[in-house]
């Protein structure tokens, strides 16, 4: 089975790392797996960077396409509310370069492809040759540009009047993107585009979508290498990371705390009410360490890209907290479970399926700061319960989220859809 994975990055960012883990898992099963990316950060020879078309014409075409995308977004730069994620166009400066660069294969798997995939050029060419599987890292593939709708729900119709653009115009950029996506998807032969949702929540969102609702949907959770993400001795992990042995450590991980969806403001408010907890320490991981204006000790570890060091951080913590207000299947939660660290989070999206009360952690209603605080307090005050949940976290990670389980499920799906596609071609 020859599989090509398409991703904006290979190992930079949670979505990219999840794609790369699937790629590695398929290689371990003997699959001929390759990645094509816009930005290659690894030295893996099975990962291919999309090389720009040489010469003046290729450079000019990329710049022209990029200029058109920026021009259409320009009117909304002053109207967008603060604290949002990027808003992604359906067009890309690469145009037809991506379809032309794909190696010969039996199936193409799309991952997080914002800024790389051009809907018009891709869906009018690639699915005509081979089936395509799209693993959904977020909602952007079926919205008018947002990566998470924050409850807007306009993707169930035709978008427009987009809150994340600060727009009241029914025919704004989000609506125009939706129209172009619909036109591109109309060119896909029946059965040649399959959607993989990482959990039941995302599968339900796909079924509600006006763009993807008619497509076949398969639920396959992410996986990870549970030999790398595994429990370390807590005292050893704290010594390596320079963390105090006696502390009650709450761990928070996010590339940027400026993204309001990540919920750091809610976490800070919850921690502010725990100022009287003895030896409480917040440990954070991320490119931009948060500013904590409350009387709680804080130890930022900065960016941690190496998996073993990440596993040490999870093992050093008493508790991992993910206060996201909306999320899909955060790699950080999987990593914490595999390291035997219980999780506290809001009852939203895919987090609700990973954080199981009395099994892997504690949940609070979305945005409920008092509920989040009490869940953290309960975890810190019940050592025996927390330790039991930690063992249960590891058991569930081994039983459900090992990389080889995920890879085998994808391989089974590939074989199923390629067999069907080939039968359809012969019948035609």
mmCIF file of C-alpha atoms in Angstrom, residues 21-372:
data_model
loop_
_atom_site.group_PDB
_atom_site.id
_atom_site.type_symbol
_atom_site.label_atom_id
_atom_site.label_comp_id
_atom_site.label_asym_id
_atom_site.label_seq_id
_atom_site.Cartn_x
_atom_site.Cartn_y
_atom_site.Cartn_z
ATOM 1 C CA UNK A 21 2.975 9.781 14.252
ATOM 2 C CA UNK A 22 0.480 8.144 11.897
ATOM 3 C CA UNK A 23 3.096 8.197 9.137
ATOM 4 C CA UNK A 24 5.595 6.482 11.464
ATOM 5 C CA UNK A 25 3.024 3.920 12.544
ATOM 6 C CA UNK A 26 2.265 2.976 8.936
ATOM 7 C CA UNK A 27 5.970 2.628 8.173
ATOM 8 C CA UNK A 28 6.285 0.228 11.097
ATOM 9 C CA UNK A 29 3.480 -1.879 9.592
ATOM 10 C CA UNK A 30 5.466 -2.159 6.362
ATOM 11 C CA UNK A 31 3.414 0.413 4.458
ATOM 12 C CA UNK A 32 5.125 2.546 1.791
ATOM 13 C CA UNK A 33 4.299 5.841 3.503
ATOM 14 C CA UNK A 34 5.582 9.311 2.563
ATOM 15 C CA UNK A 35 4.830 12.872 3.590
ATOM 16 C CA UNK A 36 4.648 16.004 1.434
ATOM 17 C CA UNK A 37 4.780 19.214 3.467
ATOM 18 C CA UNK A 38 5.108 22.940 2.965
ATOM 19 C CA UNK A 39 7.573 23.283 5.856
ATOM 20 C CA UNK A 40 9.954 20.424 6.678
ATOM 21 C CA UNK A 41 11.459 20.601 10.152
ATOM 22 C CA UNK A 42 12.726 17.034 10.509
ATOM 23 C CA UNK A 43 15.593 15.297 8.735
ATOM 24 C CA UNK A 44 13.415 12.281 7.901
ATOM 25 C CA UNK A 45 14.122 11.165 4.314
ATOM 26 C CA UNK A 46 10.521 9.952 3.953
ATOM 27 C CA UNK A 47 9.336 13.567 4.321
ATOM 28 C CA UNK A 48 9.434 15.706 1.165
ATOM 29 C CA UNK A 49 9.206 19.501 1.186
ATOM 30 C CA UNK A 50 7.198 21.089 -1.598
ATOM 31 C CA UNK A 51 9.869 22.728 -3.735
ATOM 32 C CA UNK A 52 9.025 25.974 -5.455
ATOM 33 C CA UNK A 53 8.784 25.943 -9.214
ATOM 34 C CA UNK A 54 12.119 27.343 -10.427
ATOM 35 C CA UNK A 55 12.473 30.563 -12.338
ATOM 36 C CA UNK A 56 10.770 33.926 -12.474
ATOM 37 C CA UNK A 57 7.353 32.620 -13.562
ATOM 38 C CA UNK A 58 7.016 30.199 -10.641
ATOM 39 C CA UNK A 59 8.038 32.837 -8.111
ATOM 40 C CA UNK A 60 5.703 35.413 -9.651
ATOM 41 C CA UNK A 61 2.745 32.981 -9.623
ATOM 42 C CA UNK A 62 3.196 32.224 -5.917
ATOM 43 C CA UNK A 63 3.462 35.897 -5.062
ATOM 44 C CA UNK A 64 0.389 36.756 -7.128
ATOM 45 C CA UNK A 65 -1.708 34.040 -5.511
ATOM 46 C CA UNK A 66 -0.535 35.105 -2.052
ATOM 47 C CA UNK A 67 -1.331 38.749 -2.830
ATOM 48 C CA UNK A 68 -4.920 37.893 -3.826
ATOM 49 C CA UNK A 69 -5.479 36.004 -0.565
ATOM 50 C CA UNK A 70 -4.034 38.818 1.545
ATOM 51 C CA UNK A 71 -6.025 41.434 -0.403
ATOM 52 C CA UNK A 72 -9.326 39.677 0.314
ATOM 53 C CA UNK A 73 -8.493 39.374 4.013
ATOM 54 C CA UNK A 74 -7.310 42.976 4.376
ATOM 55 C CA UNK A 75 -10.731 44.583 5.083
ATOM 56 C CA UNK A 76 -11.231 42.332 8.117
ATOM 57 C CA UNK A 77 -7.885 42.901 9.842
ATOM 58 C CA UNK A 78 -9.336 45.818 11.781
ATOM 59 C CA UNK A 79 -12.719 44.238 12.508
ATOM 60 C CA UNK A 80 -11.627 40.819 13.816
ATOM 61 C CA UNK A 81 -12.023 40.402 17.582
ATOM 62 C CA UNK A 82 -8.804 39.795 19.534
ATOM 63 C CA UNK A 83 -7.630 36.411 20.782
ATOM 64 C CA UNK A 84 -8.582 34.379 17.715
ATOM 65 C CA UNK A 85 -6.756 31.750 15.700
ATOM 66 C CA UNK A 86 -5.820 32.358 12.064
ATOM 67 C CA UNK A 87 -8.633 32.532 9.526
ATOM 68 C CA UNK A 88 -7.706 30.291 6.584
ATOM 69 C CA UNK A 89 -8.608 30.717 2.940
ATOM 70 C CA UNK A 90 -9.530 27.842 0.619
ATOM 71 C CA UNK A 91 -6.911 29.073 -1.839
ATOM 72 C CA UNK A 92 -3.164 28.639 -1.547
ATOM 73 C CA UNK A 93 -0.185 30.353 -3.059
ATOM 74 C CA UNK A 94 0.967 26.915 -4.259
ATOM 75 C CA UNK A 95 -1.960 26.388 -6.663
ATOM 76 C CA UNK A 96 -1.401 23.323 -8.836
ATOM 77 C CA UNK A 97 2.141 22.801 -7.517
ATOM 78 C CA UNK A 98 0.914 20.457 -4.780
ATOM 79 C CA UNK A 99 -1.071 18.032 -7.001
ATOM 80 C CA UNK A 100 1.854 17.908 -9.441
ATOM 81 C CA UNK A 101 4.361 17.185 -6.674
ATOM 82 C CA UNK A 102 2.550 14.181 -5.186
ATOM 83 C CA UNK A 103 4.421 10.889 -5.699
ATOM 84 C CA UNK A 104 2.609 7.953 -7.276
ATOM 85 C CA UNK A 105 0.423 6.332 -4.631
ATOM 86 C CA UNK A 106 -2.712 4.344 -3.924
ATOM 87 C CA UNK A 107 -4.287 6.837 -1.521
ATOM 88 C CA UNK A 108 -3.684 10.404 -0.327
ATOM 89 C CA UNK A 109 -4.283 11.389 3.298
ATOM 90 C CA UNK A 110 -4.840 15.051 4.109
ATOM 91 C CA UNK A 111 -4.069 16.358 7.582
ATOM 92 C CA UNK A 112 -3.821 19.991 8.771
ATOM 93 C CA UNK A 113 -3.249 21.681 5.408
ATOM 94 C CA UNK A 114 -4.111 25.365 5.913
ATOM 95 C CA UNK A 115 -1.956 27.523 3.671
ATOM 96 C CA UNK A 116 -0.880 24.525 1.606
ATOM 97 C CA UNK A 117 -3.993 22.979 0.062
ATOM 98 C CA UNK A 118 -5.706 24.838 -2.771
ATOM 99 C CA UNK A 119 -9.248 23.426 -2.916
ATOM 100 C CA UNK A 120 -9.850 24.251 -6.560
ATOM 101 C CA UNK A 121 -6.694 22.696 -7.982
ATOM 102 C CA UNK A 122 -6.565 19.722 -5.610
ATOM 103 C CA UNK A 123 -10.132 18.429 -5.705
ATOM 104 C CA UNK A 124 -10.439 18.866 -9.459
ATOM 105 C CA UNK A 125 -7.407 16.638 -10.081
ATOM 106 C CA UNK A 126 -6.229 14.304 -7.305
ATOM 107 C CA UNK A 127 -9.501 12.440 -6.460
ATOM 108 C CA UNK A 128 -9.880 11.691 -10.167
ATOM 109 C CA UNK A 129 -6.751 9.507 -9.866
ATOM 110 C CA UNK A 130 -6.752 8.110 -6.322
ATOM 111 C CA UNK A 131 -9.080 8.138 -3.307
ATOM 112 C CA UNK A 132 -8.493 10.798 -0.656
ATOM 113 C CA UNK A 133 -8.850 10.452 3.117
ATOM 114 C CA UNK A 134 -9.062 13.629 5.171
ATOM 115 C CA UNK A 135 -8.152 13.329 8.849
ATOM 116 C CA UNK A 136 -9.768 16.313 10.548
ATOM 117 C CA UNK A 137 -7.561 18.133 13.035
ATOM 118 C CA UNK A 138 -10.198 20.856 13.447
ATOM 119 C CA UNK A 139 -13.334 22.241 11.765
ATOM 120 C CA UNK A 140 -11.684 24.461 9.150
ATOM 121 C CA UNK A 141 -12.041 22.054 6.202
ATOM 122 C CA UNK A 142 -15.842 22.422 6.312
ATOM 123 C CA UNK A 143 -16.199 26.057 7.460
ATOM 124 C CA UNK A 144 -15.870 29.381 5.726
ATOM 125 C CA UNK A 145 -12.402 29.844 7.214
ATOM 126 C CA UNK A 146 -12.476 29.505 10.999
ATOM 127 C CA UNK A 147 -10.703 26.555 12.609
ATOM 128 C CA UNK A 148 -13.170 26.364 15.496
ATOM 129 C CA UNK A 149 -16.598 27.953 15.185
ATOM 130 C CA UNK A 150 -16.907 28.776 18.935
ATOM 131 C CA UNK A 151 -20.569 27.783 18.784
ATOM 132 C CA UNK A 152 -21.441 29.980 15.802
ATOM 133 C CA UNK A 153 -22.919 27.102 13.770
ATOM 134 C CA UNK A 154 -23.000 29.017 10.486
ATOM 135 C CA UNK A 155 -21.054 26.233 8.773
ATOM 136 C CA UNK A 156 -24.287 24.215 8.813
ATOM 137 C CA UNK A 157 -25.645 26.655 6.216
ATOM 138 C CA UNK A 158 -23.536 28.857 3.930
ATOM 139 C CA UNK A 159 -21.455 30.869 6.433
ATOM 140 C CA UNK A 160 -21.484 34.644 5.976
ATOM 141 C CA UNK A 161 -21.890 37.406 8.605
ATOM 142 C CA UNK A 162 -18.928 35.752 10.290
ATOM 143 C CA UNK A 163 -18.375 36.681 13.962
ATOM 144 C CA UNK A 164 -14.680 35.844 13.658
ATOM 145 C CA UNK A 165 -14.329 38.394 10.862
ATOM 146 C CA UNK A 166 -16.337 40.938 12.809
ATOM 147 C CA UNK A 167 -18.724 40.944 9.849
ATOM 148 C CA UNK A 168 -22.465 41.432 9.463
ATOM 149 C CA UNK A 169 -22.390 40.934 5.700
ATOM 150 C CA UNK A 170 -24.048 37.699 4.557
ATOM 151 C CA UNK A 171 -21.816 37.764 1.466
ATOM 152 C CA UNK A 172 -18.512 38.347 3.249
ATOM 153 C CA UNK A 173 -15.239 36.467 2.785
ATOM 154 C CA UNK A 174 -16.445 33.455 4.797
ATOM 155 C CA UNK A 175 -19.417 33.031 2.452
ATOM 156 C CA UNK A 176 -17.227 33.375 -0.644
ATOM 157 C CA UNK A 177 -14.821 30.767 0.723
ATOM 158 C CA UNK A 178 -17.771 28.458 1.427
ATOM 159 C CA UNK A 179 -18.997 28.872 -2.167
ATOM 160 C CA UNK A 180 -15.564 28.064 -3.618
ATOM 161 C CA UNK A 181 -15.223 25.011 -1.371
ATOM 162 C CA UNK A 182 -18.632 23.754 -2.480
ATOM 163 C CA UNK A 183 -17.714 24.187 -6.160
ATOM 164 C CA UNK A 184 -14.391 22.358 -5.702
ATOM 165 C CA UNK A 185 -15.936 19.459 -3.777
ATOM 166 C CA UNK A 186 -18.614 19.034 -6.454
ATOM 167 C CA UNK A 187 -15.882 17.752 -8.779
ATOM 168 C CA UNK A 188 -15.006 14.797 -6.515
ATOM 169 C CA UNK A 189 -16.294 11.437 -7.820
ATOM 170 C CA UNK A 190 -18.610 9.603 -5.390
ATOM 171 C CA UNK A 191 -16.683 7.471 -2.912
ATOM 172 C CA UNK A 192 -13.345 9.177 -3.600
ATOM 173 C CA UNK A 193 -13.298 11.415 -0.511
ATOM 174 C CA UNK A 194 -13.563 9.894 2.940
ATOM 175 C CA UNK A 195 -13.536 11.830 6.199
ATOM 176 C CA UNK A 196 -11.825 10.611 9.374
ATOM 177 C CA UNK A 197 -13.115 12.181 12.582
ATOM 178 C CA UNK A 198 -11.005 11.694 15.684
ATOM 179 C CA UNK A 199 -14.005 11.261 17.957
ATOM 180 C CA UNK A 200 -17.792 11.164 18.060
ATOM 181 C CA UNK A 201 -18.014 14.929 18.619
ATOM 182 C CA UNK A 202 -16.213 15.731 15.372
ATOM 183 C CA UNK A 203 -18.183 13.068 13.504
ATOM 184 C CA UNK A 204 -21.392 14.788 14.623
ATOM 185 C CA UNK A 205 -20.024 18.161 13.477
ATOM 186 C CA UNK A 206 -19.241 16.674 10.054
ATOM 187 C CA UNK A 207 -22.767 15.298 9.723
ATOM 188 C CA UNK A 208 -24.148 18.773 10.512
ATOM 189 C CA UNK A 209 -21.917 20.413 7.938
ATOM 190 C CA UNK A 210 -23.407 21.686 4.706
ATOM 191 C CA UNK A 211 -20.152 20.921 2.859
ATOM 192 C CA UNK A 212 -19.190 17.506 4.278
ATOM 193 C CA UNK A 213 -22.514 16.156 5.514
ATOM 194 C CA UNK A 214 -22.951 13.868 2.484
ATOM 195 C CA UNK A 215 -19.502 12.271 2.745
ATOM 196 C CA UNK A 216 -18.644 8.940 4.413
ATOM 197 C CA UNK A 217 -17.258 9.467 7.921
ATOM 198 C CA UNK A 218 -15.045 7.093 9.907
ATOM 199 C CA UNK A 219 -14.065 7.575 13.563
ATOM 200 C CA UNK A 220 -10.410 6.759 14.258
ATOM 201 C CA UNK A 221 -8.765 8.329 17.339
ATOM 202 C CA UNK A 222 -5.182 9.536 17.217
ATOM 203 C CA UNK A 223 -2.427 7.345 18.564
ATOM 204 C CA UNK A 224 1.048 7.836 19.961
ATOM 205 C CA UNK A 225 4.161 5.866 20.830
ATOM 206 C CA UNK A 226 3.453 4.606 24.335
ATOM 207 C CA UNK A 227 7.054 3.434 24.715
ATOM 208 C CA UNK A 228 8.197 7.063 24.472
ATOM 209 C CA UNK A 229 5.277 8.617 26.315
ATOM 210 C CA UNK A 230 5.409 6.473 29.419
ATOM 211 C CA UNK A 231 5.509 7.131 33.180
ATOM 212 C CA UNK A 232 8.857 8.134 34.666
ATOM 213 C CA UNK A 233 9.696 8.093 38.344
ATOM 214 C CA UNK A 234 8.308 11.384 39.665
ATOM 215 C CA UNK A 235 11.317 12.282 41.798
ATOM 216 C CA UNK A 236 13.672 11.597 38.892
ATOM 217 C CA UNK A 237 11.554 13.643 36.446
ATOM 218 C CA UNK A 238 11.462 16.612 38.813
ATOM 219 C CA UNK A 239 15.187 16.437 39.415
ATOM 220 C CA UNK A 240 15.941 16.424 35.675
ATOM 221 C CA UNK A 241 13.629 19.395 35.045
ATOM 222 C CA UNK A 242 14.767 21.349 38.113
ATOM 223 C CA UNK A 243 11.359 21.262 39.796
ATOM 224 C CA UNK A 244 10.854 21.167 43.586
ATOM 225 C CA UNK A 245 10.215 17.696 44.964
ATOM 226 C CA UNK A 246 7.611 18.749 47.537
ATOM 227 C CA UNK A 247 5.449 20.850 45.182
ATOM 228 C CA UNK A 248 1.916 20.086 44.067
ATOM 229 C CA UNK A 249 2.424 20.605 40.355
ATOM 230 C CA UNK A 250 -0.318 21.592 37.919
ATOM 231 C CA UNK A 251 0.861 21.406 34.297
ATOM 232 C CA UNK A 252 -0.460 23.589 31.459
ATOM 233 C CA UNK A 253 0.664 23.244 27.820
ATOM 234 C CA UNK A 254 -0.112 25.617 24.929
ATOM 235 C CA UNK A 255 1.943 27.180 22.158
ATOM 236 C CA UNK A 256 0.333 30.547 22.900
ATOM 237 C CA UNK A 257 -1.871 31.695 25.761
ATOM 238 C CA UNK A 258 -3.142 34.579 23.620
ATOM 239 C CA UNK A 259 -5.601 32.231 21.899
ATOM 240 C CA UNK A 260 -8.765 32.695 23.968
ATOM 241 C CA UNK A 261 -10.029 29.229 22.969
ATOM 242 C CA UNK A 262 -7.188 27.699 24.997
ATOM 243 C CA UNK A 263 -8.850 29.010 28.157
ATOM 244 C CA UNK A 264 -5.810 30.257 30.052
ATOM 245 C CA UNK A 265 -7.827 33.171 31.437
ATOM 246 C CA UNK A 266 -10.242 30.657 32.989
ATOM 247 C CA UNK A 267 -7.367 28.607 34.392
ATOM 248 C CA UNK A 268 -5.724 31.686 35.908
ATOM 249 C CA UNK A 269 -9.010 32.673 37.524
ATOM 250 C CA UNK A 270 -9.435 29.160 38.922
ATOM 251 C CA UNK A 271 -5.890 29.113 40.303
ATOM 252 C CA UNK A 272 -6.376 32.545 41.890
ATOM 253 C CA UNK A 273 -8.859 30.943 44.275
ATOM 254 C CA UNK A 274 -6.299 28.294 45.260
ATOM 255 C CA UNK A 275 -3.722 30.734 46.604
ATOM 256 C CA UNK A 276 -3.991 29.134 50.047
ATOM 257 C CA UNK A 277 -3.068 25.661 48.776
ATOM 258 C CA UNK A 278 0.366 24.810 50.219
ATOM 259 C CA UNK A 279 3.218 24.238 47.744
ATOM 260 C CA UNK A 280 1.027 24.771 44.684
ATOM 261 C CA UNK A 281 3.119 25.304 41.545
ATOM 262 C CA UNK A 282 1.992 25.967 37.982
ATOM 263 C CA UNK A 283 4.393 24.561 35.381
ATOM 264 C CA UNK A 284 3.804 25.751 31.822
ATOM 265 C CA UNK A 285 5.139 24.638 28.449
ATOM 266 C CA UNK A 286 4.873 26.839 25.386
ATOM 267 C CA UNK A 287 6.628 29.274 23.102
ATOM 268 C CA UNK A 288 5.111 32.284 24.880
ATOM 269 C CA UNK A 289 5.039 31.723 28.670
ATOM 270 C CA UNK A 290 1.923 33.137 30.312
ATOM 271 C CA UNK A 291 2.044 36.105 32.648
ATOM 272 C CA UNK A 292 0.508 35.035 35.944
ATOM 273 C CA UNK A 293 -0.725 38.042 37.923
ATOM 274 C CA UNK A 294 -1.898 35.981 40.878
ATOM 275 C CA UNK A 295 -0.097 34.802 44.049
ATOM 276 C CA UNK A 296 0.727 31.345 42.679
ATOM 277 C CA UNK A 297 4.267 30.125 41.989
ATOM 278 C CA UNK A 298 4.977 29.611 38.300
ATOM 279 C CA UNK A 299 7.799 27.740 36.572
ATOM 280 C CA UNK A 300 7.782 28.129 32.744
ATOM 281 C CA UNK A 301 9.725 25.448 30.881
ATOM 282 C CA UNK A 302 9.442 27.288 27.554
ATOM 283 C CA UNK A 303 9.270 25.341 24.308
ATOM 284 C CA UNK A 304 9.773 21.593 24.694
ATOM 285 C CA UNK A 305 10.001 19.799 21.345
ATOM 286 C CA UNK A 306 11.738 16.593 22.391
ATOM 287 C CA UNK A 307 9.284 13.809 23.229
ATOM 288 C CA UNK A 308 11.296 12.297 26.073
ATOM 289 C CA UNK A 309 11.521 15.649 27.816
ATOM 290 C CA UNK A 310 7.785 16.124 27.327
ATOM 291 C CA UNK A 311 7.163 12.733 28.937
ATOM 292 C CA UNK A 312 9.323 13.833 31.879
ATOM 293 C CA UNK A 313 7.193 16.976 32.270
ATOM 294 C CA UNK A 314 3.944 14.999 32.346
ATOM 295 C CA UNK A 315 5.466 12.503 34.791
ATOM 296 C CA UNK A 316 6.663 15.309 37.063
ATOM 297 C CA UNK A 317 3.159 16.772 37.342
ATOM 298 C CA UNK A 318 0.499 15.760 39.808
ATOM 299 C CA UNK A 319 -2.146 16.934 37.392
ATOM 300 C CA UNK A 320 -2.478 18.100 33.791
ATOM 301 C CA UNK A 321 -5.082 20.828 33.195
ATOM 302 C CA UNK A 322 -6.551 21.585 29.757
ATOM 303 C CA UNK A 323 -9.007 24.504 30.051
ATOM 304 C CA UNK A 324 -9.842 24.677 26.329
ATOM 305 C CA UNK A 325 -13.280 26.123 25.641
ATOM 306 C CA UNK A 326 -13.565 24.071 22.423
ATOM 307 C CA UNK A 327 -11.192 21.392 21.171
ATOM 308 C CA UNK A 328 -10.977 18.280 19.051
ATOM 309 C CA UNK A 329 -8.531 15.619 20.277
ATOM 310 C CA UNK A 330 -5.624 17.420 21.913
ATOM 311 C CA UNK A 331 -2.340 15.535 21.646
ATOM 312 C CA UNK A 332 -1.447 16.914 25.062
ATOM 313 C CA UNK A 333 -4.243 14.950 26.729
ATOM 314 C CA UNK A 334 -3.165 11.726 25.017
ATOM 315 C CA UNK A 335 0.410 12.362 26.114
ATOM 316 C CA UNK A 336 -0.663 12.953 29.709
ATOM 317 C CA UNK A 337 -2.749 9.766 29.777
ATOM 318 C CA UNK A 338 0.124 7.703 28.377
ATOM 319 C CA UNK A 339 2.404 9.102 31.098
ATOM 320 C CA UNK A 340 -0.093 8.180 33.797
ATOM 321 C CA UNK A 341 -1.044 11.756 34.686
ATOM 322 C CA UNK A 342 -4.727 12.447 35.429
ATOM 323 C CA UNK A 343 -6.383 15.332 33.585
ATOM 324 C CA UNK A 344 -8.763 18.128 34.546
ATOM 325 C CA UNK A 345 -10.601 19.950 31.776
ATOM 326 C CA UNK A 346 -13.834 21.416 30.532
ATOM 327 C CA UNK A 347 -16.569 19.132 29.254
ATOM 328 C CA UNK A 348 -16.260 20.049 25.575
ATOM 329 C CA UNK A 349 -15.563 18.473 22.180
ATOM 330 C CA UNK A 350 -13.237 15.500 22.160
ATOM 331 C CA UNK A 351 -11.939 16.291 25.644
ATOM 332 C CA UNK A 352 -15.156 14.807 26.999
ATOM 333 C CA UNK A 353 -14.257 11.446 25.457
ATOM 334 C CA UNK A 354 -10.662 11.452 26.713
ATOM 335 C CA UNK A 355 -11.212 12.759 30.230
ATOM 336 C CA UNK A 356 -13.527 10.208 31.792
ATOM 337 C CA UNK A 357 -14.766 10.968 35.320
ATOM 338 C CA UNK A 358 -13.563 8.420 37.866
ATOM 339 C CA UNK A 359 -11.365 6.855 35.158
ATOM 340 C CA UNK A 360 -8.862 9.354 33.732
ATOM 341 C CA UNK A 361 -9.683 12.651 35.425
ATOM 342 C CA UNK A 362 -12.294 15.251 36.229
ATOM 343 C CA UNK A 363 -14.514 17.505 34.079
ATOM 344 C CA UNK A 364 -16.160 20.865 34.730
ATOM 345 C CA UNK A 365 -18.896 22.563 32.687
ATOM 346 C CA UNK A 366 -17.472 24.657 29.849
ATOM 347 C CA UNK A 367 -16.239 28.016 31.107
ATOM 348 C CA UNK A 368 -17.196 27.278 34.727
ATOM 349 C CA UNK A 369 -14.230 28.704 36.648
ATOM 350 C CA UNK A 370 -15.583 27.596 40.042
ATOM 351 C CA UNK A 371 -16.143 24.077 38.727
ATOM 352 C CA UNK A 372 -12.618 23.967 37.294
#
